[in-house]
Amino acid sequence: MNLTQQLMGEFGIKNQMAVPKITRIVVNIGLKEAANDKGVLDKASEQLGVITGQKPKVTRARMSIANFKLRQGAPVGLTVTLRNRRMNDFITRLFRVALPRVRDFHGVSTTAFDKTGNYTLGLSEQIVFPEIDYSKIDKVRGLEITFVIKNGNGTISRRMLELMGMPFKKEQESRRV
């Protein structure tokens, strides 16, 4: 039984077009030091490109904020949107290779769903991906991974990700922490 049929049976969904589905994955890296140092942007862009297999887009500040020493239009991060085959390859590498390499990993949080069923996962270091060459790392950076899910809510989206292989925390562990 495939994923769509299993979700239709569990949740009583009549039409297979109403079953939740991941439409895209957005990967972000925030780079506060990129406004001052252009080399940081190049190195982080290369690393994110290796992780995702796609060239990242530079995100820029929308407005100037004096307290943060930030000017409008200054680079503040990188983002990549993955769809179709690249998205599926990234999901496989994330679930099977990268997440098990996280130190003290007991599963991902079960509370990171928004009201429309999208799931956001934060990683504290990019070196959990085996594609990253340790000798080229200038600084350990965190990244944010958002699964954009169509036709979902928190419950159905969580079950869909569980069936796909996402390692969620067990209930007693998530209460304790």
XYZ file of C-alpha atoms in Angstrom:
177
model
C 0.000 0.000 0.000
C 1.458 3.375 -0.957
C 1.558 6.543 1.129
C -1.530 8.144 -0.439
C -3.728 5.077 0.070
C -2.533 4.621 3.637
C -3.327 8.247 4.555
C -6.735 8.009 2.843
C -7.575 4.917 4.896
C -6.334 6.278 8.241
C -8.005 9.692 8.018
C -11.092 8.851 5.945
C -10.130 11.082 3.022
C -12.347 10.325 0.018
C -10.484 12.130 -2.775
C -6.803 11.392 -3.352
C -6.257 15.022 -4.434
C -7.117 16.062 -0.851
C -4.285 13.977 0.621
C -1.388 16.112 1.933
C 1.739 16.246 -0.160
C 5.102 18.003 0.156
C 5.216 20.654 -2.573
C 8.669 22.067 -1.822
C 11.448 22.265 0.733
C 13.022 25.625 1.580
C 16.523 25.628 3.103
C 17.754 28.887 4.721
C 21.011 30.033 6.275
C 21.182 33.354 8.133
C 24.483 35.199 7.746
C 24.657 38.305 9.902
C 28.386 38.704 9.176
C 27.836 38.693 5.382
C 27.064 42.426 5.356
C 30.679 43.188 6.317
C 32.580 40.316 4.683
C 31.875 39.230 1.100
C 33.979 36.059 1.492
C 31.557 34.673 4.079
C 28.738 34.807 1.554
C 30.789 32.954 -1.069
C 31.867 30.162 1.303
C 28.374 29.666 2.728
C 26.887 29.743 -0.775
C 29.276 27.034 -1.913
C 28.456 24.859 1.125
C 24.685 25.255 0.733
C 25.026 24.494 -2.977
C 26.874 21.262 -2.188
C 24.262 20.239 0.402
C 21.238 20.914 -1.814
C 22.639 20.420 -5.315
C 21.302 23.799 -6.382
C 22.726 27.331 -6.399
C 21.374 29.385 -3.463
C 19.745 32.784 -3.798
C 21.044 35.673 -1.683
C 18.422 37.197 0.623
C 18.796 40.892 1.347
C 17.604 43.165 4.151
C 14.261 44.800 3.378
C 14.902 47.815 5.586
C 17.720 49.481 7.490
C 17.909 48.824 11.234
C 20.458 50.983 13.041
C 20.591 48.867 16.213
C 21.712 45.842 14.185
C 24.079 47.919 11.985
C 22.071 46.776 8.997
C 21.511 48.659 5.753
C 18.692 48.120 3.302
C 19.804 45.783 0.521
C 22.700 44.292 2.507
C 23.015 40.483 2.203
C 21.667 38.727 5.312
C 21.328 35.102 4.248
C 20.934 32.433 1.608
C 17.909 30.421 0.568
C 17.258 27.452 -1.723
C 13.868 26.108 -2.825
C 13.884 22.418 -3.764
C 11.152 20.753 -5.809
C 10.508 17.386 -7.490
C 13.545 15.095 -7.905
C 16.010 17.286 -5.971
C 13.485 17.576 -3.146
C 13.060 13.795 -2.954
C 16.834 13.228 -3.025
C 17.287 15.790 -0.246
C 14.571 14.155 1.898
C 16.256 10.770 1.544
C 19.694 12.145 2.482
C 18.260 14.149 5.386
C 16.287 11.275 6.945
C 18.769 8.461 6.337
C 22.183 10.126 6.560
C 22.215 13.633 8.055
C 19.787 13.384 11.001
C 21.366 10.207 12.439
C 24.736 12.032 12.426
C 23.475 14.807 14.752
C 25.091 14.618 18.182
C 22.788 13.319 20.965
C 19.961 12.805 18.475
C 16.757 11.374 19.955
C 14.368 12.434 17.205
C 13.027 15.708 15.850
C 10.472 17.853 17.661
C 6.803 17.036 17.224
C 5.660 20.610 17.942
C 7.239 22.468 15.002
C 4.120 22.395 12.783
C 2.303 25.599 11.902
C -1.490 25.829 11.547
C -1.441 24.849 7.863
C 0.675 21.741 8.474
C 4.085 23.000 7.322
C 7.042 21.658 9.317
C 10.219 23.591 10.145
C 13.364 21.883 11.352
C 16.486 23.671 12.566
C 19.950 22.125 12.450
C 22.694 23.707 14.543
C 25.526 22.727 12.214
C 25.885 22.125 8.497
C 28.587 19.486 8.969
C 26.031 16.714 9.580
C 25.782 16.405 5.798
C 28.549 14.116 4.495
C 28.995 16.211 1.328
C 30.627 19.011 3.335
C 34.440 18.916 3.331
C 35.723 19.611 6.865
C 38.878 21.299 5.577
C 36.844 24.001 3.795
C 34.746 24.939 6.841
C 35.500 28.446 8.094
C 32.697 28.496 10.681
C 29.986 26.079 11.803
C 26.625 27.510 10.746
C 23.089 26.423 11.430
C 20.412 26.017 8.827
C 16.647 25.939 8.736
C 14.678 23.426 6.681
C 10.974 24.017 5.988
C 8.732 21.318 4.511
C 5.878 23.114 2.719
C 2.898 20.748 2.787
C -0.240 21.197 0.668
C -3.663 20.162 2.081
C -2.286 19.462 5.527
C -2.879 20.166 9.160
C -0.570 19.266 12.037
C -1.920 15.757 12.633
C -2.095 14.554 9.038
C 1.214 16.196 8.115
C 2.963 14.555 11.054
C 1.613 11.123 10.120
C 2.676 11.632 6.499
C 6.237 12.554 7.545
C 6.336 9.557 9.934
C 5.359 7.234 7.090
C 8.072 8.800 4.916
C 10.661 7.989 7.588
C 11.140 11.176 9.624
C 12.405 10.180 13.088
C 10.139 12.025 15.560
C 10.762 12.006 19.319
C 8.829 9.458 21.318
C 5.978 10.926 23.396
C 7.532 10.329 26.834
C 10.833 11.909 25.685
C 9.167 15.057 24.335
C 7.280 15.583 27.622
C 10.411 15.213 29.701
C 12.552 17.698 27.758
